[in-house]
Short mmCIF file of C-alpha atoms in Angstrom, two decimals:
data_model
loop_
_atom_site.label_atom_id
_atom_site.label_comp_id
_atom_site.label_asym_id
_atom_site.label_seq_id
_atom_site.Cartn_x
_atom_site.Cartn_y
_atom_site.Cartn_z
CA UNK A 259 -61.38 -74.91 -21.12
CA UNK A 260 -60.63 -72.37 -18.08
CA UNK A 261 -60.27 -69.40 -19.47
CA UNK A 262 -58.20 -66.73 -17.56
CA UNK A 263 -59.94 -63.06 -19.01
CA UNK A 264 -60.91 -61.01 -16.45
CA UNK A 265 -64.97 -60.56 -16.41
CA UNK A 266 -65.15 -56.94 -17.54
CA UNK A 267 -68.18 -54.93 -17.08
CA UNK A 268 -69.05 -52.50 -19.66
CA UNK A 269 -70.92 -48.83 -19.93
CA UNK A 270 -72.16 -47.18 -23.28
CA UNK A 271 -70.97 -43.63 -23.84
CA UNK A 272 -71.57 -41.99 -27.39
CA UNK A 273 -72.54 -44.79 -29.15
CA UNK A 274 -68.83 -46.51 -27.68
CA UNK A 275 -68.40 -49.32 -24.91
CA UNK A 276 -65.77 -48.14 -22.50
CA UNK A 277 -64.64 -51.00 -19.78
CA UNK A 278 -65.70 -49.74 -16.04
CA UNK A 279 -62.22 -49.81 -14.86
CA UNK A 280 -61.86 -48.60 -11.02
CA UNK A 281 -58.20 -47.06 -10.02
CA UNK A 282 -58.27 -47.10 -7.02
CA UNK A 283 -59.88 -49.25 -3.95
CA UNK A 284 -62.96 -47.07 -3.33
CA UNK A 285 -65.38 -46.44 -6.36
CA UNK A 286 -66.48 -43.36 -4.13
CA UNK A 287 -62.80 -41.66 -4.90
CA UNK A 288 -63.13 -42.47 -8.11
CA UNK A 289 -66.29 -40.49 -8.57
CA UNK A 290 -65.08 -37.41 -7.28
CA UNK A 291 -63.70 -35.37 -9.53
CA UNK A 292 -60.58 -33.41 -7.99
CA UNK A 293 -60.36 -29.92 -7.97
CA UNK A 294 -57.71 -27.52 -8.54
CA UNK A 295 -55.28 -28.23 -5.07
CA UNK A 296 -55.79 -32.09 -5.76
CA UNK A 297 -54.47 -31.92 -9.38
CA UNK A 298 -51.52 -29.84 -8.71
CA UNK A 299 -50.56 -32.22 -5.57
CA UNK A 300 -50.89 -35.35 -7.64
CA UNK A 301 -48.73 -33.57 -10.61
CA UNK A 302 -46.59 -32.26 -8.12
CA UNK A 303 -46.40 -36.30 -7.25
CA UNK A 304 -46.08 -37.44 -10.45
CA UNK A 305 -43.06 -35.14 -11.22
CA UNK A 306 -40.97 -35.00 -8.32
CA UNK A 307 -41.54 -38.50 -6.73
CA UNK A 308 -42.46 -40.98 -9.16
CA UNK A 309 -41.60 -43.75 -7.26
CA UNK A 310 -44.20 -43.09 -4.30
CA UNK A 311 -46.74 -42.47 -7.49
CA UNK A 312 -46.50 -45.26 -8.99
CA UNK A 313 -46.67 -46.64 -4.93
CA UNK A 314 -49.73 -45.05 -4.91
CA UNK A 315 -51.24 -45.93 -7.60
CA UNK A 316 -50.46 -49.86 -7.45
CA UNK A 317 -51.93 -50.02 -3.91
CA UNK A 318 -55.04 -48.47 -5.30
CA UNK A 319 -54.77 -45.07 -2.94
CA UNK A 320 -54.02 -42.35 -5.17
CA UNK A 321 -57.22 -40.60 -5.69
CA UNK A 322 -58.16 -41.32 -2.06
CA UNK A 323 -54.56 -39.43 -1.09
CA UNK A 324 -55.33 -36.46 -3.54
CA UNK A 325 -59.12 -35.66 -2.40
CA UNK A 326 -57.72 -35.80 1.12
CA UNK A 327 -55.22 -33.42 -0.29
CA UNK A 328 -57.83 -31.05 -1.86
CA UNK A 329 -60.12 -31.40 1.40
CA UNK A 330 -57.45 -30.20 3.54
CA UNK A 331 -56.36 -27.58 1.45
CA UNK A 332 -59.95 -26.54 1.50
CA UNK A 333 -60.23 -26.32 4.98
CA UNK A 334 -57.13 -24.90 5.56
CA UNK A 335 -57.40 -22.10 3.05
CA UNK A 336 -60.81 -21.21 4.64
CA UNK A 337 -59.09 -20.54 8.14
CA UNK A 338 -56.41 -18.78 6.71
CA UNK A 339 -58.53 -16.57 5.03
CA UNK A 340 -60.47 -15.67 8.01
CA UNK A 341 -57.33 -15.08 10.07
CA UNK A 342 -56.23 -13.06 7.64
CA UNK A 343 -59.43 -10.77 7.07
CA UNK A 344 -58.88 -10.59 11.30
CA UNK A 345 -55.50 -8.79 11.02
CA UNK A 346 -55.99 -6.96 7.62
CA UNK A 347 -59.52 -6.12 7.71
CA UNK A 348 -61.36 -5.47 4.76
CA UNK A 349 -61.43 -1.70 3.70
CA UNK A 350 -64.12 0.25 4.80
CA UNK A 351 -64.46 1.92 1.08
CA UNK A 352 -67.49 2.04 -1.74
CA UNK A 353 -64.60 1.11 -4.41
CA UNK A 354 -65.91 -2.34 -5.31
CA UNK A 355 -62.05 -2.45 -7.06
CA UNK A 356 -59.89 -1.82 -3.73
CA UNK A 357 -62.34 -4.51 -1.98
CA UNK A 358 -61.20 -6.82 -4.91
CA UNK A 359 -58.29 -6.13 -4.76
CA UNK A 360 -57.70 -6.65 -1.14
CA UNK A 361 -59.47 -10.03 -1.18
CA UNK A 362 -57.63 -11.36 -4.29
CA UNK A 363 -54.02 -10.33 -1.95
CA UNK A 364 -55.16 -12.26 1.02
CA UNK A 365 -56.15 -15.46 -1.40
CA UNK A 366 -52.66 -15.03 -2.44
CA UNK A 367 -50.95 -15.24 0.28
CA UNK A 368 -53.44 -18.44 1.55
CA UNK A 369 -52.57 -20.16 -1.04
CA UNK A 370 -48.75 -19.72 -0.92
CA UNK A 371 -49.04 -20.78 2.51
CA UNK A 372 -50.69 -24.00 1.63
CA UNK A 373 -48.84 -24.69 -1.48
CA UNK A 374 -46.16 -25.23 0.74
CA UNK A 375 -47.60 -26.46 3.38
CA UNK A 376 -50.25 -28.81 1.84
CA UNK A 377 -49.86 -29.10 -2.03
CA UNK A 378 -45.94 -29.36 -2.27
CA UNK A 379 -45.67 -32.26 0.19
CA UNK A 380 -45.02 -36.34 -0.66
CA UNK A 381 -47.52 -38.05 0.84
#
C-alpha cells in the first residue's frame, strides 16, 4: 500500500517531539531570528496587505523578504545617523544627560525616516 504522509523529520525539545517544519525556501532565513525593523515590516505586512502575505508566505519568501528588510534598515539607519551627527554635532558638554539626550533625538528622527522609507513599504 502507497502511502501518501509526508516523511517528517523530528527534533526533541523538553522532553516533546516538535516536526522540523521549514517556512520558507532557505533553512538559513529560517534560522535568523528577526529583529525589531523586520517584525514591524512583516506586521506592517500582515495588517495592511494580506494578500501579498499570504503571497509571500506560499512562495516560501517571507522571512527572506523581512531579514532583507531588517538588513537594510540597519544599514540605512547607520548612515543616517552619521549624517546626522555631521550637521548636529554632538555637544561639546560633561552632562552625560544632554549627550543622551541628543543621541536618543537623532535615533528618532532615523528611524522615522526609515519607518517610512523602509519599514512601511509592501514588498
Amino acid at each position: 500500500m502507497n502511502s501518501s504522509n509526508p516523511n517528517l523529520n523530528y527534533y526533541e525539545m523538553d522532553g516533546l517531539l516538535y516536526p522540523d517544519l521549514q517556512i520558507s525556501n532557505q533553512a538559513e532565513a529560517d534560522q535568523q531570528p528577526l529583529g525589531k525593523y523586520g517584525r514591524m515590516a512583516l506586521n506592517f505586512l500582515r495588517n495592511h496587505h494580506p494578500q501579498r502575505f499570504l503571497i509571500l508566505k506560499m512562495q516560501g519568501n517571507l522571512m527572506e523578504k523581512m531579514l532583507q528588510v531588517e538588513q537594510e534598515a540597519h544599514a540605512k539607519m547607520e548612515v543616517l545617523t552619521k549624517q546626522l551627527l555631521r550637521l548636529h554635532p554632538m555637544p561639546q558638554t560633561e552632562d552625560i544627560l544632554e549627550r543622551t539626550r541628543h543621541l536618543n533625538q537623532i535615533k528618532s528622527t532615523t528611524e522615522e525616516l526609515i519607518l517610512n522609507d523602509i519599514i512601511l513599504k509592501p514588498r
